[in-house]
Short mmCIF file of N, CA, C and O in Angstrom, two decimals:
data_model
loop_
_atom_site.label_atom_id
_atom_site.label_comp_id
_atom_site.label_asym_id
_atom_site.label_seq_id
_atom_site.Cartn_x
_atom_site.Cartn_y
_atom_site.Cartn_z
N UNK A 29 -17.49 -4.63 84.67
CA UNK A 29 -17.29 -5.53 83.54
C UNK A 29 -16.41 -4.85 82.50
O UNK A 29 -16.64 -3.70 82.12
N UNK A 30 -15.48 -5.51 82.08
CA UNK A 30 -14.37 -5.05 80.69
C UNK A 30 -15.17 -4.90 79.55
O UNK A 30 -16.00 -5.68 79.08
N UNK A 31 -14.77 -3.64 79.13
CA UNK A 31 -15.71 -3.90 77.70
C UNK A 31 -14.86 -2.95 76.72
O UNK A 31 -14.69 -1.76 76.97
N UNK A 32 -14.40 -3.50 75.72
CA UNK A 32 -13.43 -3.02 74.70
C UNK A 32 -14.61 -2.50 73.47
O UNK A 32 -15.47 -3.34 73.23
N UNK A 33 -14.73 -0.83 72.51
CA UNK A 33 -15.21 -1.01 71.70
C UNK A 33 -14.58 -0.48 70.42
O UNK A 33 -14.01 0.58 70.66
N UNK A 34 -14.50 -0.79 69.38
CA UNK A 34 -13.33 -0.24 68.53
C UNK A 34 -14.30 0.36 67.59
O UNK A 34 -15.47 0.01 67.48
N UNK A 35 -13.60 1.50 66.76
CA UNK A 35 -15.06 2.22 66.04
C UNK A 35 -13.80 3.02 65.09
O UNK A 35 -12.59 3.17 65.30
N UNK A 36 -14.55 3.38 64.16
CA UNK A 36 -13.55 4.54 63.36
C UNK A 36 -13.52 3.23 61.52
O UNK A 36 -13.41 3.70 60.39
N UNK A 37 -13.63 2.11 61.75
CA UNK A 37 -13.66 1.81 60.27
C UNK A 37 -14.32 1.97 59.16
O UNK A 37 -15.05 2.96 59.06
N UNK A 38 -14.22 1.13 58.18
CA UNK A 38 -15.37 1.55 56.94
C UNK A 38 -14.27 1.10 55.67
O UNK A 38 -13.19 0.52 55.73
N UNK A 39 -14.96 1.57 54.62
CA UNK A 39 -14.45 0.80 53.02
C UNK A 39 -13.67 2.60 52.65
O UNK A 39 -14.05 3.74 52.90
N UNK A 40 -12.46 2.04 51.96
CA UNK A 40 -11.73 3.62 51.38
C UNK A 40 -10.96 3.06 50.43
O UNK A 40 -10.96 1.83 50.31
N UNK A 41 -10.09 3.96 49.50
CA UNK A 41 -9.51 3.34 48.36
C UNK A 41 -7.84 3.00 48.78
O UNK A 41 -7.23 3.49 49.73
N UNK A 42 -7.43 2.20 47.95
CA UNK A 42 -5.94 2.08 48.14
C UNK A 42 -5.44 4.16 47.92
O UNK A 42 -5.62 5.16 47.21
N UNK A 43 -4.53 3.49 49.53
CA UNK A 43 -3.26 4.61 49.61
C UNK A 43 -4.34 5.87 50.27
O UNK A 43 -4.03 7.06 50.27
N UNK A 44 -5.69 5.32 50.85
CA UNK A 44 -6.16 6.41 52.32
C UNK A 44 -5.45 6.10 53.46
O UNK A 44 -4.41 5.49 53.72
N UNK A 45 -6.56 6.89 54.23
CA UNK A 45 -5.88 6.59 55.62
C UNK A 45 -7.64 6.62 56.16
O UNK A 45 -8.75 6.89 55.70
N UNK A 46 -6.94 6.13 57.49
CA UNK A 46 -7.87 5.67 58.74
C UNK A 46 -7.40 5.48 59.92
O UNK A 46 -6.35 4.89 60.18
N UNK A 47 -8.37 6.10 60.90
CA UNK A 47 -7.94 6.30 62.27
C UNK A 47 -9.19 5.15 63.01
O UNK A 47 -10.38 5.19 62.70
N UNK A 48 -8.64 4.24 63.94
CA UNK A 48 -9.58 3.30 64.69
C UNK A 48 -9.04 4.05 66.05
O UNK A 48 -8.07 4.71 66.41
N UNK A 49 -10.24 3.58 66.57
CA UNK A 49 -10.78 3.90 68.20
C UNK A 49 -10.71 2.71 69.09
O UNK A 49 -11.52 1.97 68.53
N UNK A 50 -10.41 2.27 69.76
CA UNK A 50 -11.04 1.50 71.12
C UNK A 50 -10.90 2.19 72.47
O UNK A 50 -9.92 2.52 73.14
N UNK A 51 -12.16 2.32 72.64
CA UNK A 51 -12.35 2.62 73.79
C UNK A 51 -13.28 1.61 74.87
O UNK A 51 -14.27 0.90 74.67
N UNK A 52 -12.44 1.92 76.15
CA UNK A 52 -12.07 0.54 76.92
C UNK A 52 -12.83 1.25 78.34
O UNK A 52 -12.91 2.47 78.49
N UNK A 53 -13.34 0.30 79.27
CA UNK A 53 -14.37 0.85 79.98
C UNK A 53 -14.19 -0.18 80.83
O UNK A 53 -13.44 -1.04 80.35
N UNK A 54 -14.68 -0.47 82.14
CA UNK A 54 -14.96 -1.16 83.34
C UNK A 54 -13.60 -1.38 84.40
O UNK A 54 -13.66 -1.69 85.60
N UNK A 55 -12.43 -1.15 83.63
CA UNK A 55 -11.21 -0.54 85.07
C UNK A 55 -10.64 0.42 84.36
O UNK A 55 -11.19 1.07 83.47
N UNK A 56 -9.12 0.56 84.87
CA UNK A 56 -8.04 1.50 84.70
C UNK A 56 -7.27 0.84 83.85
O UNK A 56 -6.65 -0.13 84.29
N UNK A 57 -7.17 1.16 82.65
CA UNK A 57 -6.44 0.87 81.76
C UNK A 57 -4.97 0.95 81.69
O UNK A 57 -4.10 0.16 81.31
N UNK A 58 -4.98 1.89 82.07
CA UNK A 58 -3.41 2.67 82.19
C UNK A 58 -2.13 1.50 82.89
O UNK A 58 -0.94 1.72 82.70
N UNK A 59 -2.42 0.80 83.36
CA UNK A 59 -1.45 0.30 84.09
C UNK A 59 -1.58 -1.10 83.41
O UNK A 59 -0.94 -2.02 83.93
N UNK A 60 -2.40 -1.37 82.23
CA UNK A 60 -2.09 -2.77 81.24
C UNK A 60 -1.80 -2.30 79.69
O UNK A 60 -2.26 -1.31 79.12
N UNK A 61 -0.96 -3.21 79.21
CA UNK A 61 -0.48 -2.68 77.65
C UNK A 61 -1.70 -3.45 77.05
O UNK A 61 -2.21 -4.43 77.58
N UNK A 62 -2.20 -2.73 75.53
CA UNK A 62 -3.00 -2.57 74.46
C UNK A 62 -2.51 -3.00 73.15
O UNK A 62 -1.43 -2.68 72.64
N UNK A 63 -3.49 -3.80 72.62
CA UNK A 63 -2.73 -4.06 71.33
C UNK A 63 -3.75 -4.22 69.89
O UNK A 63 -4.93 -4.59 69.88
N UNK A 64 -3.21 -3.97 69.16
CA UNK A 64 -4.41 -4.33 67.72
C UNK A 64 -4.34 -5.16 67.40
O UNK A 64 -3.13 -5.29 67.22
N UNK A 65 -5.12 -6.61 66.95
CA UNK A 65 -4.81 -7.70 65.93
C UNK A 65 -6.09 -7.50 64.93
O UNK A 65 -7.17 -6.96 65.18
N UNK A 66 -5.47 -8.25 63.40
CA UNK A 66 -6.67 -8.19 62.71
C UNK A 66 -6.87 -9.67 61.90
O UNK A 66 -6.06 -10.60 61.94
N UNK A 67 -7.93 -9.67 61.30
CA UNK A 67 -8.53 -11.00 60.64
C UNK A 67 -9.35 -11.23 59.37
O UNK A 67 -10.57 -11.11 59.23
N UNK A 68 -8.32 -11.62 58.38
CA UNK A 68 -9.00 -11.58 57.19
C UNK A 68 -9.54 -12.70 56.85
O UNK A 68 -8.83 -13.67 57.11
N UNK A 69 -10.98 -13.04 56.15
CA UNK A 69 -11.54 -13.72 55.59
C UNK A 69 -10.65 -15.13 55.62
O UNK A 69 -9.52 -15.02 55.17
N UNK A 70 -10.98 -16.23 56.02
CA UNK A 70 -10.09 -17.76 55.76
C UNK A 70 -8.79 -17.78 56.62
O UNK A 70 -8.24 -18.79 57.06
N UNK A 71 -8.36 -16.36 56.78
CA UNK A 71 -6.90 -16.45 57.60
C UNK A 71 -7.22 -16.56 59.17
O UNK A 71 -8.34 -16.71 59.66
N UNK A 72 -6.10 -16.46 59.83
CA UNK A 72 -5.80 -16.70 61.12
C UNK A 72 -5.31 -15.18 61.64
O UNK A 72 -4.50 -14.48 61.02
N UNK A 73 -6.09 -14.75 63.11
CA UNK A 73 -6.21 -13.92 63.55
C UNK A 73 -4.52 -13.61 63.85
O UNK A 73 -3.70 -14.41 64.31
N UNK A 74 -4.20 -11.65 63.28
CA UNK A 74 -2.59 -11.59 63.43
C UNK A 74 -2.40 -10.48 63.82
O UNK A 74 -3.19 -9.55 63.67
N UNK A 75 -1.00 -10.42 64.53
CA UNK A 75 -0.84 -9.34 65.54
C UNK A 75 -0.66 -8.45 64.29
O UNK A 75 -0.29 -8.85 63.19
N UNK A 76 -1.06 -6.83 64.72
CA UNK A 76 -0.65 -5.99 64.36
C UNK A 76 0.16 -4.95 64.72
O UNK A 76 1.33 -4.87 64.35
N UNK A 77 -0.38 -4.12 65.42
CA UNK A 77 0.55 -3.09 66.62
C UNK A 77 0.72 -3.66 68.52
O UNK A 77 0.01 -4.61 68.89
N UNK A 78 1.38 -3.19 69.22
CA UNK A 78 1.01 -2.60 70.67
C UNK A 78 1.23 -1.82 71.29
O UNK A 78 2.02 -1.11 70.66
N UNK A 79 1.03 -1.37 72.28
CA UNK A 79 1.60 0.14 73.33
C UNK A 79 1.77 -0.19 74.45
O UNK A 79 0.75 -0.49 75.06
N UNK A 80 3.02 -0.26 75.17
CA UNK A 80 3.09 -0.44 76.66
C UNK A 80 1.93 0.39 77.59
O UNK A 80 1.20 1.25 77.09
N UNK A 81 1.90 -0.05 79.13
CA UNK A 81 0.94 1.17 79.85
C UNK A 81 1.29 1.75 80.11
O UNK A 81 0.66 2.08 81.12
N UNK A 82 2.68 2.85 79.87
CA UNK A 82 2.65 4.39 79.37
C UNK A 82 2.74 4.45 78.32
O UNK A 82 3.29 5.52 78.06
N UNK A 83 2.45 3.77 77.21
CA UNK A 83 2.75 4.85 76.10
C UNK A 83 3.64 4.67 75.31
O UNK A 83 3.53 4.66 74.09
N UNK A 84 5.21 4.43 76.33
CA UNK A 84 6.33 4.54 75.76
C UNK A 84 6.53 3.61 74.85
O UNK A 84 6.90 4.04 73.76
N UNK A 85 6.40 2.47 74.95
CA UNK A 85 6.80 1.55 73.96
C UNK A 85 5.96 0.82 72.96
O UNK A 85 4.79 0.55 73.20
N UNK A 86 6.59 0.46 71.73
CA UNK A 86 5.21 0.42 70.95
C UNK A 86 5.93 -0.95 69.84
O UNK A 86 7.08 -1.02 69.42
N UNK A 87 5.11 -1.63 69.68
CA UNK A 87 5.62 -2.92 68.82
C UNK A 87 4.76 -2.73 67.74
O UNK A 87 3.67 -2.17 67.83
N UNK A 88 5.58 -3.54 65.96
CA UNK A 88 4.34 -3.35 65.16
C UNK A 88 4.92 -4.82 64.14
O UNK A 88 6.02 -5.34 63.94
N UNK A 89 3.92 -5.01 63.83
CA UNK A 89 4.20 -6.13 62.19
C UNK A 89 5.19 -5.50 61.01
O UNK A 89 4.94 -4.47 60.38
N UNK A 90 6.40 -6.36 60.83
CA UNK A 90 6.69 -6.09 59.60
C UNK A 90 5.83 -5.49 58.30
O UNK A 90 6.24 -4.68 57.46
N UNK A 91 4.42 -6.18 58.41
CA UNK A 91 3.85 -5.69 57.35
C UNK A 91 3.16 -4.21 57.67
O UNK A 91 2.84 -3.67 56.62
N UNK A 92 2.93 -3.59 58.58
CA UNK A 92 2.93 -2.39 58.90
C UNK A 92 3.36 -0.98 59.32
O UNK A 92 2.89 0.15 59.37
N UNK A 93 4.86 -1.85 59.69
CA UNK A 93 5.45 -0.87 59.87
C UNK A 93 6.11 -0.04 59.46
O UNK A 93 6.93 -0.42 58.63
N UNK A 94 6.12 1.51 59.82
CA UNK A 94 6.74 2.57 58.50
C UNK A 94 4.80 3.28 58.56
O UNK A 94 4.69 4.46 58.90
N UNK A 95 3.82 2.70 58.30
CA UNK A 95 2.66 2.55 57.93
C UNK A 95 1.41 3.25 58.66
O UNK A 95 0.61 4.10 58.25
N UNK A 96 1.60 2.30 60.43
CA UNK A 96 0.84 2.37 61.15
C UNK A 96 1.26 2.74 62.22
O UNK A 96 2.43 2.55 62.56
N UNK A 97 0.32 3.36 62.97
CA UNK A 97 0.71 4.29 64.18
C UNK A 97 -0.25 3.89 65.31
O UNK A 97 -1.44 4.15 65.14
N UNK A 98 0.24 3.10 66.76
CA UNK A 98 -0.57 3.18 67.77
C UNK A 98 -0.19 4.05 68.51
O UNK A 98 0.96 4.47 68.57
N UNK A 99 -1.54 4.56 69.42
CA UNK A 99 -0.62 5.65 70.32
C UNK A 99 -2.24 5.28 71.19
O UNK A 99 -3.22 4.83 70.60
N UNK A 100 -2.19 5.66 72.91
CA UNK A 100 -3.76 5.96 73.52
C UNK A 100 -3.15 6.82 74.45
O UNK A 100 -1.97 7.11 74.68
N UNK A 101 -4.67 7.29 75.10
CA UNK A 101 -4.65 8.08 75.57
C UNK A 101 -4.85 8.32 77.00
O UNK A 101 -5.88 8.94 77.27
N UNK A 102 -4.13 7.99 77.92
CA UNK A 102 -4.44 7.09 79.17
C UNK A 102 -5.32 8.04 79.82
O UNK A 102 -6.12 7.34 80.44
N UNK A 103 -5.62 9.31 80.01
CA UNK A 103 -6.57 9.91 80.55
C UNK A 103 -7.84 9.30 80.76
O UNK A 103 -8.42 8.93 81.78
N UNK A 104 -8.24 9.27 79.20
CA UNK A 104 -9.85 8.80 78.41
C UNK A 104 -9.71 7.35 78.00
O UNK A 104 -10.58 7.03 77.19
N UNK A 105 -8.31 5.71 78.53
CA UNK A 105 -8.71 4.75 78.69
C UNK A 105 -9.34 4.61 77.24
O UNK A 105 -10.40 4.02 77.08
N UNK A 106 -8.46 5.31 75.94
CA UNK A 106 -8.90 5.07 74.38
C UNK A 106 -7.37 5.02 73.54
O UNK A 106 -6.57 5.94 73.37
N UNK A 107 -7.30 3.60 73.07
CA UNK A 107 -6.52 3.47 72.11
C UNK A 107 -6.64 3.92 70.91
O UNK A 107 -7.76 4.28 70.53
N UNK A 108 -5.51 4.00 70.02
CA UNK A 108 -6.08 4.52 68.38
C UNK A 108 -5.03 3.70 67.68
O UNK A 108 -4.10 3.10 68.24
N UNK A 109 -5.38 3.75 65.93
CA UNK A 109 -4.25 3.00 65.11
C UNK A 109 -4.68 4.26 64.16
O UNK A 109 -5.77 4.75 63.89
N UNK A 110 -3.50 4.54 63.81
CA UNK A 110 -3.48 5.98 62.36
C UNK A 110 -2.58 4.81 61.59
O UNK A 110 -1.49 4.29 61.84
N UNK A 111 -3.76 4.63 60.30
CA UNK A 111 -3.42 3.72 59.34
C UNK A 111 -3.60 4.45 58.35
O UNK A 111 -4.60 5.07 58.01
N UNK A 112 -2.07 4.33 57.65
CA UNK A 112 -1.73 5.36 56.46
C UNK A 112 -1.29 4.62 55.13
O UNK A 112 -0.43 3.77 55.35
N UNK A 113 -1.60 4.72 54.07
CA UNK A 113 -1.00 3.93 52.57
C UNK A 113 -1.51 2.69 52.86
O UNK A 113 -1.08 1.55 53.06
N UNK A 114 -2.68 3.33 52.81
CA UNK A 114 -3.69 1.51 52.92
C UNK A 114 -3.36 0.51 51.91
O UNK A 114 -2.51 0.88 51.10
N UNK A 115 -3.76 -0.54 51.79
CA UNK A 115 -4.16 -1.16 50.11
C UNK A 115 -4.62 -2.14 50.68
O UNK A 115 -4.53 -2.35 51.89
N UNK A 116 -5.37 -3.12 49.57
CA UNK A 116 -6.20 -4.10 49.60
C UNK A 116 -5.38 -5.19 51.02
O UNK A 116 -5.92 -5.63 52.04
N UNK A 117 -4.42 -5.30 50.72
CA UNK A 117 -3.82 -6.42 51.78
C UNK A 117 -4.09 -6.10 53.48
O UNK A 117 -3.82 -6.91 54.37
N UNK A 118 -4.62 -4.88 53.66
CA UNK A 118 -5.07 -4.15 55.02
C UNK A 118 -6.21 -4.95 55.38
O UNK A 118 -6.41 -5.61 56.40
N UNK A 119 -7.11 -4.74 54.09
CA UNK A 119 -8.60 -5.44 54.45
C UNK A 119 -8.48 -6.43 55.44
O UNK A 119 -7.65 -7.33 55.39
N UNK A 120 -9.45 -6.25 56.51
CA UNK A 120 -9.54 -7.49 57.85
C UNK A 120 -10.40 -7.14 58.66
O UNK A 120 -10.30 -5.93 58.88
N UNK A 121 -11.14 -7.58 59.18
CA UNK A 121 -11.44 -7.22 61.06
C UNK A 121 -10.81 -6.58 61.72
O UNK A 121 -9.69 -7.09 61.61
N UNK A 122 -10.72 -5.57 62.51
CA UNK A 122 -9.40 -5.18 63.08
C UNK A 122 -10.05 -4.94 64.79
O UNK A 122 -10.95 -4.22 65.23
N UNK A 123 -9.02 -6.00 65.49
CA UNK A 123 -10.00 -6.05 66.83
C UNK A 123 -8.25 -5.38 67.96
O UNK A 123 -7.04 -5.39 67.77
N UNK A 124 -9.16 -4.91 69.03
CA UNK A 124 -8.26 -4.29 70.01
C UNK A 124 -8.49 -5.49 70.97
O UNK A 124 -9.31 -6.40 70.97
N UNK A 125 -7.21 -5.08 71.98
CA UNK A 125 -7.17 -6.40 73.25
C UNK A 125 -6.26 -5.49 74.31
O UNK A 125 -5.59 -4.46 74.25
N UNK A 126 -6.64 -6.49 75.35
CA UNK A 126 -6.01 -5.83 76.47
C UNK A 126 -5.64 -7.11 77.66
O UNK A 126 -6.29 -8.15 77.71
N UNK A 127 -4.64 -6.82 78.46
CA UNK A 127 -4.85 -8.03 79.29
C UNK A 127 -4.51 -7.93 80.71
O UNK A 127 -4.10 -6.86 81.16
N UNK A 128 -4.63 -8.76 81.30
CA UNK A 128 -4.45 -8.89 82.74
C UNK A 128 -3.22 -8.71 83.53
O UNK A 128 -3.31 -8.50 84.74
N UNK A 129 -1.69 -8.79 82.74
CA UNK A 129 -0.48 -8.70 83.04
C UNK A 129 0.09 -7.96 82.41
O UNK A 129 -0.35 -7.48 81.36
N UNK A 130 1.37 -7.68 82.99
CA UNK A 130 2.10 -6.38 82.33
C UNK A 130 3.45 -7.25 81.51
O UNK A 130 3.83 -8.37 81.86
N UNK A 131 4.02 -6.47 80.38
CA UNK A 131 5.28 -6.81 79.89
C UNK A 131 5.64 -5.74 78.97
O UNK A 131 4.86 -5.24 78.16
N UNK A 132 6.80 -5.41 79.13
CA UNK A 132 7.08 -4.61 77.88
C UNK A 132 8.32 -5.26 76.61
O UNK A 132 8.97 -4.58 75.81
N UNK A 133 8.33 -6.52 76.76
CA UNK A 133 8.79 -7.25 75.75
C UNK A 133 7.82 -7.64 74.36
O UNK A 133 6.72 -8.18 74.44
N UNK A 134 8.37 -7.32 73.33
CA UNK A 134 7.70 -7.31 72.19
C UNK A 134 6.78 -9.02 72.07
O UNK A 134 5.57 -9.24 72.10
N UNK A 135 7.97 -9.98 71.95
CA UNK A 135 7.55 -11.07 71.86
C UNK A 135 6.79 -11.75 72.52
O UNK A 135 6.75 -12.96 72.27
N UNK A 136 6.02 -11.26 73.49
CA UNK A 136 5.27 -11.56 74.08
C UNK A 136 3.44 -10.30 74.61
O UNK A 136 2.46 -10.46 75.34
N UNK A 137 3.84 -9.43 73.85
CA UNK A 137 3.23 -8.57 73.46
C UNK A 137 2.29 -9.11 71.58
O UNK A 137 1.16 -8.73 71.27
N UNK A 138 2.90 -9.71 70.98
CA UNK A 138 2.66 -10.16 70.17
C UNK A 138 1.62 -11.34 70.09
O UNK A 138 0.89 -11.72 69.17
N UNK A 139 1.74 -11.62 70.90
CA UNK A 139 0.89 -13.24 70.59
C UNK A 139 -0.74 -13.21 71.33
O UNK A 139 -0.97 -12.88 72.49
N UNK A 140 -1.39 -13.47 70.68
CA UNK A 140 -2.80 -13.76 70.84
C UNK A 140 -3.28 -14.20 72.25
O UNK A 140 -4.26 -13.79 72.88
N UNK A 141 -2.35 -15.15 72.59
CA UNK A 141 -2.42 -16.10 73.84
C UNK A 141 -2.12 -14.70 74.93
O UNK A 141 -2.43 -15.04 76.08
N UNK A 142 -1.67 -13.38 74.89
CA UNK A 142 -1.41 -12.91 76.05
C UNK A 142 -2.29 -12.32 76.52
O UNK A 142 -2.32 -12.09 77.73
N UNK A 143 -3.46 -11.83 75.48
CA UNK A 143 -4.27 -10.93 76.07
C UNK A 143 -5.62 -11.42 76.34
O UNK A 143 -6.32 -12.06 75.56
N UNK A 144 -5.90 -11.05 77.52
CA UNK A 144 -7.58 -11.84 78.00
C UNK A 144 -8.97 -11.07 77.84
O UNK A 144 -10.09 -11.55 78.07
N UNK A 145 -8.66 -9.69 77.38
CA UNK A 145 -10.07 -9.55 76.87
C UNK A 145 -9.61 -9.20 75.35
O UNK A 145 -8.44 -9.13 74.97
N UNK A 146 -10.86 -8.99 74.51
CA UNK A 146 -11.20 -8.47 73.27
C UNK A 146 -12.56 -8.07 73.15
O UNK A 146 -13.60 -8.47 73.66
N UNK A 147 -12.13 -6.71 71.96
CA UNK A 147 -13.62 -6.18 71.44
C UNK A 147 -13.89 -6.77 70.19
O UNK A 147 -13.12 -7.34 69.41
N UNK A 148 -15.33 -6.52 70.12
CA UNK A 148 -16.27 -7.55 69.02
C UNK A 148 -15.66 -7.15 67.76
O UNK A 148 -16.06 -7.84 66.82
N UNK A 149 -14.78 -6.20 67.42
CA UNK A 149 -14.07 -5.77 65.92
C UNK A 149 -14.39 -4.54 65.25
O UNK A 149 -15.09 -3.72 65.85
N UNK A 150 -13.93 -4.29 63.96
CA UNK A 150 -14.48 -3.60 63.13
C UNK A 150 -13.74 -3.62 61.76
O UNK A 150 -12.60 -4.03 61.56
N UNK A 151 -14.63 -3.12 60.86
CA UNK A 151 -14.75 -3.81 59.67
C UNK A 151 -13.54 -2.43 58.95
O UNK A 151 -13.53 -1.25 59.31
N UNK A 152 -12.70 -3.06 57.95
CA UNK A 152 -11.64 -2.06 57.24
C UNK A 152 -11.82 -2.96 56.18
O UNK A 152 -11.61 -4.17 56.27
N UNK A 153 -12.33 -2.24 54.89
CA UNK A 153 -12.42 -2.43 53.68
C UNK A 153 -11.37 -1.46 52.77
O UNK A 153 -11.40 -0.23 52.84
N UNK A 154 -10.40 -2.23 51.88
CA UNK A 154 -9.52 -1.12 51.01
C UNK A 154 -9.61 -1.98 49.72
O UNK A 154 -9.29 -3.10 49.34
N UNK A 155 -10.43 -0.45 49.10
CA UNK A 155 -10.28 -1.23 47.35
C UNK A 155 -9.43 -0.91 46.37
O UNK A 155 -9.00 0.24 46.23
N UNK A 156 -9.09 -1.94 45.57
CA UNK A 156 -8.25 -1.40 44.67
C UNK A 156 -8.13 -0.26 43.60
O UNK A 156 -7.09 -0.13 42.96
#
């Protein structure tokens, strides 16, 4: 069984940083690309980062990028996001995904609709 778990959040002040976890369990990861989306209160769930399945390639949101850093670790089948110069507009859910097909095109790396599993989330609080 797939089971995505993301861990590493919590509440910090504008302009910390934070490192999230997902770690991914029931196949081989390595050979599907990974991605972060997050979800704030009233809004609609939005891409944030991704990582091809090596590694090499990596897509991110205008609003993060410069910012945020995905990178995993295909050994240990664990993604990460190094989120740097937080501020309040970060605040969200921040859930990992993974999916069943391969692409290393951004635009389709991006969209919600590509990936077929997800983990239950985790909580990123940034106060002003």
């Amino acid at each position: 069984q797939v089971q995505l778990v993301e861990s590493g959040g919590g509440l910090v002040k504008t302009g910390s940083s934070l490192r999230l976890s997902c770690a991914a369990s029931g196949r081989d990861f390595s050979s599907w690309p990974m991605a972060w989306f997050r979800q704030a209160p009233g809004q609609e769930r939005e891409f944030v980062a991704a990582i091809t399945r090596n590694g090499e390639g990596t897509c991110y949101a205008d609003s993060v990028k410069g910012r945020f850093t995905v990178s995993r670790d295909l050994g240990n089948n664990i993604m990460y996001l190094q989120m740097n110069s937080l501020g309040p507009e970060d605040t969200a859910v921040y859930y990992c995904a993974t999916a069943n097909k391969n692409s290393g095109y951004c635009g389709s790396l991006m969209g919600t609709r590509f990936y077929d599993f997800w983990g239950q989330g985790a909580q990123v609080t940034v106060s002003s």
